[in-house]
Amino acid sequence: MAVRERTVDLPDLSTGRRAWTVAVMCAAVGLVIAMVTVVNTALPELALHTGISQAAQTWIVDVYTLVLAALVLPAGAMGDRYSRRGVLIIGLAVFAVSCAVPLFADSTPWLIAARAVTGLGAAMIMPATLSIINASFPPEQRGHAIGIWAAVAGLGGLGGLIVAGLLLRYFSWQSVFVGPAVLAVVLAIACFTVPTSTEPASHRFDTVGALLSTLAVGSLVFGILRAATLGWGNAVVIGPIAAGLLLGCLFAWFESRHPAPLLDVRLFTNPGFAIGSVSVMVQFSAAFGALYALAQYLQLVHGYSPLKSGLALWPIAVSLFPLSLVSAHLARWLGLRLLTCAGLAVVAVGIVLLGGLGAHSDYPALAIAVCVLGGGLGLTAPAATSGILDNVPPDKYGVASAVNDATREIGAALGIALAGSVLSSVYTDSIRPSTTALPQAVREVADGSLAGALVVAQRSGAPGGGLAEAARVAFTHGMWFGLLALAGIVAAGIITVAAIRHW
């Protein structure tokens, strides 16, 4: 499908003003991504001081992703329709206020509700950042700017680990919410200095399409998130996933007949747009699934602190950042399809290398593996984002950015759920021969997780040393199969990209 030609004047910006715009937008998207791992890292201390249950902890983590994924497409369309900068500033304000809630109320309902509202703010922030960058640069200069944005988005999770580790080292658990709140306020003020743009159209906002997309993506992500704890065969998992797919089909049918759709679904018949969407989802499945497993591996198998864990993973930036800066240029030289297949193959190799880490693997093996993974992500992420944005008319940059963000969130949820469920299942099967002599209640704790097994081993005195070692080996065994499943997702992505034909 050919992109509809529509001329939109670029703002007359100096080089310094464009650089400032990129810096502010990257800080904003980095804040949104980092907020996931910041809260994950703070959960143990938060639970210790508030007494919230394990189920509540899960919801504090998941509700942010759920709301962000469900609302990002309508939020991107609102930016196009009304004002990208205006939606961004409102989103940052919502983000800041909701992050400040734990200072005044730390009960379970308040914490979960605050995280949901933070997800709403994040949904307004993410697509606006990328669409503002894209609308501020001429086509020949966008690749470098998008590469920087994609690199920051890719490294935001690791940045969150380090920031959380530093804050928790010197301050209470509330600091991991107060810090982002202050930064959001600063960024909201800074955003008044960046350019804005809107869709030059007078049609009505597609409210029905916004509602259908919210329900479809929300149901799908909810089911995927629950799979990590309930298993893929549970009705609470199957039902929402099936409902999400059916609602997605209904959304596509409705949008294809709407005179001014929220998302023109015919865009997915464009090879560049389709390849970019598949690539982004696969990349983030691999990256977030691997990060989920590695955070536990470093802290529970090797005994690293949260701060040291984050620092240990930073070699990924050595390859990710420089390759992100040239990714869009390589895509124009080699072609998006070839670069995507090659980059995803490198991602798969990195995932397999990470899965091969054992209970006694040394640090260089980890550093090499994350560098390989970072190289694959650096090659593919900016090119995929450019593939999505370059194939829409300028007045739809917000919606296209939202598609990029929605596929990221769906991919991240899928990767964590897949890696987590496979890891947990294999771990339990592997540890059981070492826990058969334990009382049933204690055995269930040890069989449930590596953390539980280490607690049991610590309380068992000298005999617990064997259990701890067996649990660590069982975990790395589970991690191998969990990351192998992620590599399978990446392989499926490569086949899909190769099969998307030109027309």
PDB file of N, CA and C in Angstrom, residues 144-227:
ATOM      1  N   HIS A 144      19.426   9.243  12.575  1.00  0.00           N
ATOM      2  CA  HIS A 144      20.326   9.418  13.720  1.00  0.00           C
ATOM      3  C   HIS A 144      19.535   9.720  14.986  1.00  0.00           C
ATOM      4  N   ALA A 145      18.539  10.614  14.875  1.00  0.00           N
ATOM      5  CA  ALA A 145      17.733  10.984  16.044  1.00  0.00           C
ATOM      6  C   ALA A 145      16.924   9.798  16.554  1.00  0.00           C
ATOM      7  N   ILE A 146      16.316   9.036  15.636  1.00  0.00           N
ATOM      8  CA  ILE A 146      15.541   7.858  16.039  1.00  0.00           C
ATOM      9  C   ILE A 146      16.454   6.806  16.652  1.00  0.00           C
ATOM     10  N   GLY A 147      17.690   6.714  16.138  1.00  0.00           N
ATOM     11  CA  GLY A 147      18.645   5.762  16.710  1.00  0.00           C
ATOM     12  C   GLY A 147      18.956   6.074  18.163  1.00  0.00           C
ATOM     13  N   ILE A 148      19.126   7.361  18.469  1.00  0.00           N
ATOM     14  CA  ILE A 148      19.376   7.757  19.861  1.00  0.00           C
ATOM     15  C   ILE A 148      18.157   7.439  20.729  1.00  0.00           C
ATOM     16  N   TRP A 149      16.962   7.765  20.227  1.00  0.00           N
ATOM     17  CA  TRP A 149      15.725   7.469  20.969  1.00  0.00           C
ATOM     18  C   TRP A 149      15.599   5.973  21.238  1.00  0.00           C
ATOM     19  N   ALA A 150      15.835   5.154  20.213  1.00  0.00           N
ATOM     20  CA  ALA A 150      15.706   3.709  20.374  1.00  0.00           C
ATOM     21  C   ALA A 150      16.741   3.156  21.346  1.00  0.00           C
ATOM     22  N   ALA A 151      17.959   3.714  21.320  1.00  0.00           N
ATOM     23  CA  ALA A 151      18.999   3.257  22.252  1.00  0.00           C
ATOM     24  C   ALA A 151      18.613   3.558  23.690  1.00  0.00           C
ATOM     25  N   VAL A 152      18.106   4.774  23.923  1.00  0.00           N
ATOM     26  CA  VAL A 152      17.680   5.138  25.276  1.00  0.00           C
ATOM     27  C   VAL A 152      16.512   4.259  25.725  1.00  0.00           C
ATOM     28  N   ALA A 153      15.557   4.020  24.823  1.00  0.00           N
ATOM     29  CA  ALA A 153      14.430   3.153  25.161  1.00  0.00           C
ATOM     30  C   ALA A 153      14.903   1.737  25.475  1.00  0.00           C
ATOM     31  N   GLY A 154      15.898   1.259  24.729  1.00  0.00           N
ATOM     32  CA  GLY A 154      16.407  -0.082  24.966  1.00  0.00           C
ATOM     33  C   GLY A 154      17.187  -0.215  26.256  1.00  0.00           C
ATOM     34  N   LEU A 155      17.863   0.861  26.670  1.00  0.00           N
ATOM     35  CA  LEU A 155      18.685   0.811  27.878  1.00  0.00           C
ATOM     36  C   LEU A 155      17.955   1.339  29.113  1.00  0.00           C
ATOM     37  N   GLY A 156      16.727   1.816  28.927  1.00  0.00           N
ATOM     38  CA  GLY A 156      15.995   2.394  30.050  1.00  0.00           C
ATOM     39  C   GLY A 156      15.779   1.432  31.192  1.00  0.00           C
ATOM     40  N   GLY A 157      15.518   0.162  30.856  1.00  0.00           N
ATOM     41  CA  GLY A 157      15.301  -0.829  31.907  1.00  0.00           C
ATOM     42  C   GLY A 157      16.525  -1.017  32.781  1.00  0.00           C
ATOM     43  N   LEU A 158      17.712  -1.063  32.156  1.00  0.00           N
ATOM     44  CA  LEU A 158      18.942  -1.195  32.929  1.00  0.00           C
ATOM     45  C   LEU A 158      19.213   0.064  33.742  1.00  0.00           C
ATOM     46  N   GLY A 159      18.894   1.208  33.155  1.00  0.00           N
ATOM     47  CA  GLY A 159      19.049   2.454  33.911  1.00  0.00           C
ATOM     48  C   GLY A 159      18.190   2.449  35.152  1.00  0.00           C
ATOM     49  N   GLY A 160      16.979   1.890  35.033  1.00  0.00           N
ATOM     50  CA  GLY A 160      16.098   1.789  36.187  1.00  0.00           C
ATOM     51  C   GLY A 160      16.683   0.939  37.295  1.00  0.00           C
ATOM     52  N   LEU A 161      17.350  -0.160  36.935  1.00  0.00           N
ATOM     53  CA  LEU A 161      17.987  -1.014  37.947  1.00  0.00           C
ATOM     54  C   LEU A 161      19.046  -0.244  38.737  1.00  0.00           C
ATOM     55  N   ILE A 162      19.855   0.520  38.029  1.00  0.00           N
ATOM     56  CA  ILE A 162      20.940   1.252  38.695  1.00  0.00           C
ATOM     57  C   ILE A 162      20.395   2.390  39.547  1.00  0.00           C
ATOM     58  N   VAL A 163      19.436   3.136  38.994  1.00  0.00           N
ATOM     59  CA  VAL A 163      18.847   4.246  39.759  1.00  0.00           C
ATOM     60  C   VAL A 163      18.174   3.724  41.020  1.00  0.00           C
ATOM     61  N   ALA A 164      17.413   2.639  40.874  1.00  0.00           N
ATOM     62  CA  ALA A 164      16.735   2.071  42.045  1.00  0.00           C
ATOM     63  C   ALA A 164      17.745   1.576  43.076  1.00  0.00           C
ATOM     64  N   GLY A 165      18.805   0.935  42.593  1.00  0.00           N
ATOM     65  CA  GLY A 165      19.824   0.456  43.522  1.00  0.00           C
ATOM     66  C   GLY A 165      20.469   1.589  44.298  1.00  0.00           C
ATOM     67  N   LEU A 166      20.761   2.692  43.630  1.00  0.00           N
ATOM     68  CA  LEU A 166      21.354   3.850  44.309  1.00  0.00           C
ATOM     69  C   LEU A 166      20.389   4.475  45.310  1.00  0.00           C
ATOM     70  N   LEU A 167      19.134   4.642  44.905  1.00  0.00           N
ATOM     71  CA  LEU A 167      18.147   5.260  45.801  1.00  0.00           C
ATOM     72  C   LEU A 167      17.911   4.398  47.042  1.00  0.00           C
ATOM     73  N   LEU A 168      17.785   3.088  46.831  1.00  0.00           N
ATOM     74  CA  LEU A 168      17.505   2.198  47.964  1.00  0.00           C
ATOM     75  C   LEU A 168      18.708   2.052  48.883  1.00  0.00           C
ATOM     76  N   ARG A 169      19.868   2.342  48.361  1.00  0.00           N
ATOM     77  CA  ARG A 169      21.073   2.243  49.191  1.00  0.00           C
ATOM     78  C   ARG A 169      21.123   3.356  50.227  1.00  0.00           C
ATOM     79  N   TYR A 170      20.545   4.518  49.887  1.00  0.00           N
ATOM     80  CA  TYR A 170      20.652   5.678  50.770  1.00  0.00           C
ATOM     81  C   TYR A 170      19.313   6.169  51.318  1.00  0.00           C
ATOM     82  N   PHE A 171      18.205   5.768  50.688  1.00  0.00           N
ATOM     83  CA  PHE A 171      16.909   6.299  51.103  1.00  0.00           C
ATOM     84  C   PHE A 171      15.895   5.163  51.264  1.00  0.00           C
ATOM     85  N   SER A 172      14.680   5.528  51.677  1.00  0.00           N
ATOM     86  CA  SER A 172      13.625   4.537  51.870  1.00  0.00           C
ATOM     87  C   SER A 172      13.005   4.148  50.530  1.00  0.00           C
ATOM     88  N   TRP A 173      12.082   3.171  50.558  1.00  0.00           N
ATOM     89  CA  TRP A 173      11.464   2.695  49.322  1.00  0.00           C
ATOM     90  C   TRP A 173      10.644   3.782  48.631  1.00  0.00           C
ATOM     91  N   GLN A 174      10.132   4.771  49.384  1.00  0.00           N
ATOM     92  CA  GLN A 174       9.355   5.835  48.747  1.00  0.00           C
ATOM     93  C   GLN A 174      10.192   6.639  47.753  1.00  0.00           C
ATOM     94  N   SER A 175      11.527   6.610  47.930  1.00  0.00           N
ATOM     95  CA  SER A 175      12.388   7.405  47.051  1.00  0.00           C
ATOM     96  C   SER A 175      12.297   6.962  45.596  1.00  0.00           C
ATOM     97  N   VAL A 176      11.967   5.686  45.339  1.00  0.00           N
ATOM     98  CA  VAL A 176      11.897   5.219  43.955  1.00  0.00           C
ATOM     99  C   VAL A 176      10.646   5.758  43.258  1.00  0.00           C
ATOM    100  N   PHE A 177       9.722   6.318  44.014  1.00  0.00           N
ATOM    101  CA  PHE A 177       8.567   6.989  43.425  1.00  0.00           C
ATOM    102  C   PHE A 177       8.776   8.502  43.389  1.00  0.00           C
ATOM    103  N   VAL A 178       9.385   9.048  44.442  1.00  0.00           N
ATOM    104  CA  VAL A 178       9.592  10.497  44.515  1.00  0.00           C
ATOM    105  C   VAL A 178      10.574  10.963  43.438  1.00  0.00           C
ATOM    106  N   GLY A 179      11.646  10.220  43.238  1.00  0.00           N
ATOM    107  CA  GLY A 179      12.631  10.594  42.225  1.00  0.00           C
ATOM    108  C   GLY A 179      12.010  10.745  40.839  1.00  0.00           C
ATOM    109  N   PRO A 180      11.290   9.726  40.335  1.00  0.00           N
ATOM    110  CA  PRO A 180      10.629   9.874  39.036  1.00  0.00           C
ATOM    111  C   PRO A 180       9.600  10.998  39.005  1.00  0.00           C
ATOM    112  N   ALA A 181       8.905  11.239  40.134  1.00  0.00           N
ATOM    113  CA  ALA A 181       7.922  12.328  40.173  1.00  0.00           C
ATOM    114  C   ALA A 181       8.604  13.677  39.952  1.00  0.00           C
ATOM    115  N   VAL A 182       9.728  13.884  40.619  1.00  0.00           N
ATOM    116  CA  VAL A 182      10.466  15.154  40.464  1.00  0.00           C
ATOM    117  C   VAL A 182      10.968  15.304  39.025  1.00  0.00           C
ATOM    118  N   LEU A 183      11.518  14.219  38.470  1.00  0.00           N
ATOM    119  CA  LEU A 183      12.019  14.276  37.099  1.00  0.00           C
ATOM    120  C   LEU A 183      10.884  14.562  36.109  1.00  0.00           C
ATOM    121  N   ALA A 184       9.716  13.979  36.350  1.00  0.00           N
ATOM    122  CA  ALA A 184       8.575  14.228  35.461  1.00  0.00           C
ATOM    123  C   ALA A 184       8.167  15.696  35.483  1.00  0.00           C
ATOM    124  N   VAL A 185       8.199  16.320  36.654  1.00  0.00           N
ATOM    125  CA  VAL A 185       7.863  17.745  36.750  1.00  0.00           C
ATOM    126  C   VAL A 185       8.881  18.587  35.966  1.00  0.00           C
ATOM    127  N   VAL A 186      10.162  18.275  36.136  1.00  0.00           N
ATOM    128  CA  VAL A 186      11.211  19.003  35.418  1.00  0.00           C
ATOM    129  C   VAL A 186      11.023  18.856  33.908  1.00  0.00           C
ATOM    130  N   LEU A 187      10.729  17.637  33.464  1.00  0.00           N
ATOM    131  CA  LEU A 187      10.551  17.396  32.038  1.00  0.00           C
ATOM    132  C   LEU A 187       9.304  18.089  31.499  1.00  0.00           C
ATOM    133  N   ALA A 188       8.236  18.130  32.300  1.00  0.00           N
ATOM    134  CA  ALA A 188       7.017  18.824  31.866  1.00  0.00           C
ATOM    135  C   ALA A 188       7.298  20.298  31.600  1.00  0.00           C
ATOM    136  N   ILE A 189       8.102  20.910  32.471  1.00  0.00           N
ATOM    137  CA  ILE A 189       8.473  22.319  32.270  1.00  0.00           C
ATOM    138  C   ILE A 189       9.352  22.461  31.021  1.00  0.00           C
ATOM    139  N   ALA A 190      10.297  21.533  30.859  1.00  0.00           N
ATOM    140  CA  ALA A 190      11.195  21.597  29.703  1.00  0.00           C
ATOM    141  C   ALA A 190      10.440  21.419  28.389  1.00  0.00           C
ATOM    142  N   CYS A 191       9.336  20.669  28.420  1.00  0.00           N
ATOM    143  CA  CYS A 191       8.591  20.391  27.186  1.00  0.00           C
ATOM    144  C   CYS A 191       7.919  21.626  26.598  1.00  0.00           C
ATOM    145  N   PHE A 192       7.761  22.684  27.381  1.00  0.00           N
ATOM    146  CA  PHE A 192       7.205  23.915  26.832  1.00  0.00           C
ATOM    147  C   PHE A 192       8.151  24.554  25.813  1.00  0.00           C
ATOM    148  N   THR A 193       9.418  24.098  25.796  1.00  0.00           N
ATOM    149  CA  THR A 193      10.403  24.671  24.876  1.00  0.00           C
ATOM    150  C   THR A 193      10.569  23.859  23.600  1.00  0.00           C
ATOM    151  N   VAL A 194       9.872  22.723  23.472  1.00  0.00           N
ATOM    152  CA  VAL A 194      10.034  21.884  22.281  1.00  0.00           C
ATOM    153  C   VAL A 194       8.889  22.165  21.309  1.00  0.00           C
ATOM    154  N   PRO A 195       9.088  21.884  20.018  1.00  0.00           N
ATOM    155  CA  PRO A 195       8.036  22.172  19.028  1.00  0.00           C
ATOM    156  C   PRO A 195       6.855  21.226  19.173  1.00  0.00           C
ATOM    157  N   THR A 196       5.737  21.633  18.618  1.00  0.00           N
ATOM    158  CA  THR A 196       4.556  20.785  18.623  1.00  0.00           C
ATOM    159  C   THR A 196       3.958  20.761  17.230  1.00  0.00           C
ATOM    160  N   SER A 197       3.026  19.852  17.022  1.00  0.00           N
ATOM    161  CA  SER A 197       2.337  19.744  15.742  1.00  0.00           C
ATOM    162  C   SER A 197       1.042  18.992  15.973  1.00  0.00           C
ATOM    163  N   THR A 198       0.116  19.133  15.042  1.00  0.00           N
ATOM    164  CA  THR A 198      -1.163  18.442  15.127  1.00  0.00           C
ATOM    165  C   THR A 198      -1.570  17.962  13.749  1.00  0.00           C
ATOM    166  N   GLU A 199      -2.583  17.119  13.738  1.00  0.00           N
ATOM    167  CA  GLU A 199      -3.123  16.610  12.490  1.00  0.00           C
ATOM    168  C   GLU A 199      -3.998  17.680  11.843  1.00  0.00           C
ATOM    169  N   PRO A 200      -3.720  18.079  10.601  1.00  0.00           N
ATOM    170  CA  PRO A 200      -4.513  19.128   9.962  1.00  0.00           C
ATOM    171  C   PRO A 200      -5.816  18.584   9.380  1.00  0.00           C
ATOM    172  N   ALA A 201      -6.686  18.102  10.263  1.00  0.00           N
ATOM    173  CA  ALA A 201      -7.948  17.512   9.819  1.00  0.00           C
ATOM    174  C   ALA A 201      -9.064  17.926  10.762  1.00  0.00           C
ATOM    175  N   SER A 202     -10.279  17.921  10.250  1.00  0.00           N
ATOM    176  CA  SER A 202     -11.417  18.369  11.052  1.00  0.00           C
ATOM    177  C   SER A 202     -12.388  17.245  11.379  1.00  0.00           C
ATOM    178  N   HIS A 203     -12.030  16.004  11.077  1.00  0.00           N
ATOM    179  CA  HIS A 203     -12.947  14.888  11.329  1.00  0.00           C
ATOM    180  C   HIS A 203     -13.064  14.592  12.819  1.00  0.00           C
ATOM    181  N   ARG A 204     -14.097  13.871  13.160  1.00  0.00           N
ATOM    182  CA  ARG A 204     -14.306  13.500  14.555  1.00  0.00           C
ATOM    183  C   ARG A 204     -13.288  12.460  15.007  1.00  0.00           C
ATOM    184  N   PHE A 205     -12.986  12.517  16.298  1.00  0.00           N
ATOM    185  CA  PHE A 205     -12.085  11.514  16.874  1.00  0.00           C
ATOM    186  C   PHE A 205     -12.798  10.162  16.873  1.00  0.00           C
ATOM    187  N   ASP A 206     -12.082   9.122  16.485  1.00  0.00           N
ATOM    188  CA  ASP A 206     -12.650   7.774  16.377  1.00  0.00           C
ATOM    189  C   ASP A 206     -12.781   7.141  17.766  1.00  0.00           C
ATOM    190  N   THR A 207     -13.859   7.489  18.459  1.00  0.00           N
ATOM    191  CA  THR A 207     -14.057   7.024  19.834  1.00  0.00           C
ATOM    192  C   THR A 207     -14.273   5.520  19.900  1.00  0.00           C
ATOM    193  N   VAL A 208     -15.073   4.990  18.966  1.00  0.00           N
ATOM    194  CA  VAL A 208     -15.338   3.541  18.974  1.00  0.00           C
ATOM    195  C   VAL A 208     -14.050   2.770  18.711  1.00  0.00           C
ATOM    196  N   GLY A 209     -13.256   3.234  17.760  1.00  0.00           N
ATOM    197  CA  GLY A 209     -11.983   2.575  17.489  1.00  0.00           C
ATOM    198  C   GLY A 209     -11.053   2.621  18.693  1.00  0.00           C
ATOM    199  N   ALA A 210     -11.033   3.764  19.399  1.00  0.00           N
ATOM    200  CA  ALA A 210     -10.204   3.887  20.601  1.00  0.00           C
ATOM    201  C   ALA A 210     -10.645   2.890  21.666  1.00  0.00           C
ATOM    202  N   LEU A 211     -11.975   2.756  21.841  1.00  0.00           N
ATOM    203  CA  LEU A 211     -12.497   1.823  22.838  1.00  0.00           C
ATOM    204  C   LEU A 211     -12.168   0.378  22.467  1.00  0.00           C
ATOM    205  N   LEU A 212     -12.356   0.028  21.201  1.00  0.00           N
ATOM    206  CA  LEU A 212     -12.077  -1.343  20.764  1.00  0.00           C
ATOM    207  C   LEU A 212     -10.588  -1.676  20.899  1.00  0.00           C
ATOM    208  N   SER A 213      -9.726  -0.736  20.532  1.00  0.00           N
ATOM    209  CA  SER A 213      -8.285  -0.998  20.647  1.00  0.00           C
ATOM    210  C   SER A 213      -7.875  -1.155  22.103  1.00  0.00           C
ATOM    211  N   THR A 214      -8.467  -0.343  22.988  1.00  0.00           N
ATOM    212  CA  THR A 214      -8.155  -0.441  24.409  1.00  0.00           C
ATOM    213  C   THR A 214      -8.566  -1.804  24.963  1.00  0.00           C
ATOM    214  N   LEU A 215      -9.765  -2.236  24.629  1.00  0.00           N
ATOM    215  CA  LEU A 215     -10.255  -3.521  25.122  1.00  0.00           C
ATOM    216  C   LEU A 215      -9.459  -4.684  24.530  1.00  0.00           C
ATOM    217  N   ALA A 216      -9.141  -4.599  23.237  1.00  0.00           N
ATOM    218  CA  ALA A 216      -8.421  -5.687  22.577  1.00  0.00           C
ATOM    219  C   ALA A 216      -7.016  -5.855  23.149  1.00  0.00           C
ATOM    220  N   VAL A 217      -6.259  -4.756  23.171  1.00  0.00           N
ATOM    221  CA  VAL A 217      -4.880  -4.838  23.666  1.00  0.00           C
ATOM    222  C   VAL A 217      -4.875  -5.122  25.165  1.00  0.00           C
ATOM    223  N   GLY A 218      -5.781  -4.499  25.907  1.00  0.00           N
ATOM    224  CA  GLY A 218      -5.845  -4.736  27.348  1.00  0.00           C
ATOM    225  C   GLY A 218      -6.139  -6.181  27.684  1.00  0.00           C
ATOM    226  N   SER A 219      -7.111  -6.791  26.996  1.00  0.00           N
ATOM    227  CA  SER A 219      -7.446  -8.199  27.244  1.00  0.00           C
ATOM    228  C   SER A 219      -6.281  -9.108  26.892  1.00  0.00           C
ATOM    229  N   LEU A 220      -5.654  -8.840  25.751  1.00  0.00           N
ATOM    230  CA  LEU A 220      -4.533  -9.675  25.313  1.00  0.00           C
ATOM    231  C   LEU A 220      -3.379  -9.604  26.301  1.00  0.00           C
ATOM    232  N   VAL A 221      -3.002  -8.392  26.692  1.00  0.00           N
ATOM    233  CA  VAL A 221      -1.866  -8.228  27.617  1.00  0.00           C
ATOM    234  C   VAL A 221      -2.207  -8.787  28.995  1.00  0.00           C
ATOM    235  N   PHE A 222      -3.441  -8.609  29.447  1.00  0.00           N
ATOM    236  CA  PHE A 222      -3.845  -9.173  30.741  1.00  0.00           C
ATOM    237  C   PHE A 222      -3.662 -10.684  30.748  1.00  0.00           C
ATOM    238  N   GLY A 223      -4.134 -11.355  29.708  1.00  0.00           N
ATOM    239  CA  GLY A 223      -3.981 -12.804  29.643  1.00  0.00           C
ATOM    240  C   GLY A 223      -2.532 -13.241  29.616  1.00  0.00           C
ATOM    241  N   ILE A 224      -1.718 -12.533  28.836  1.00  0.00           N
ATOM    242  CA  ILE A 224      -0.295 -12.886  28.748  1.00  0.00           C
ATOM    243  C   ILE A 224       0.396 -12.684  30.094  1.00  0.00           C
ATOM    244  N   LEU A 225       0.092 -11.573  30.769  1.00  0.00           N
ATOM    245  CA  LEU A 225       0.708 -11.313  32.073  1.00  0.00           C
ATOM    246  C   LEU A 225       0.340 -12.378  33.099  1.00  0.00           C
ATOM    247  N   ARG A 226      -0.901 -12.839  33.085  1.00  0.00           N
ATOM    248  CA  ARG A 226      -1.327 -13.853  34.062  1.00  0.00           C
ATOM    249  C   ARG A 226      -0.696 -15.207  33.776  1.00  0.00           C
ATOM    250  N   ALA A 227      -0.246 -15.433  32.542  1.00  0.00           N
ATOM    251  CA  ALA A 227       0.347 -16.724  32.189  1.00  0.00           C
ATOM    252  C   ALA A 227       1.606 -17.012  32.989  1.00  0.00           C
TER     253      ALA A 227
END
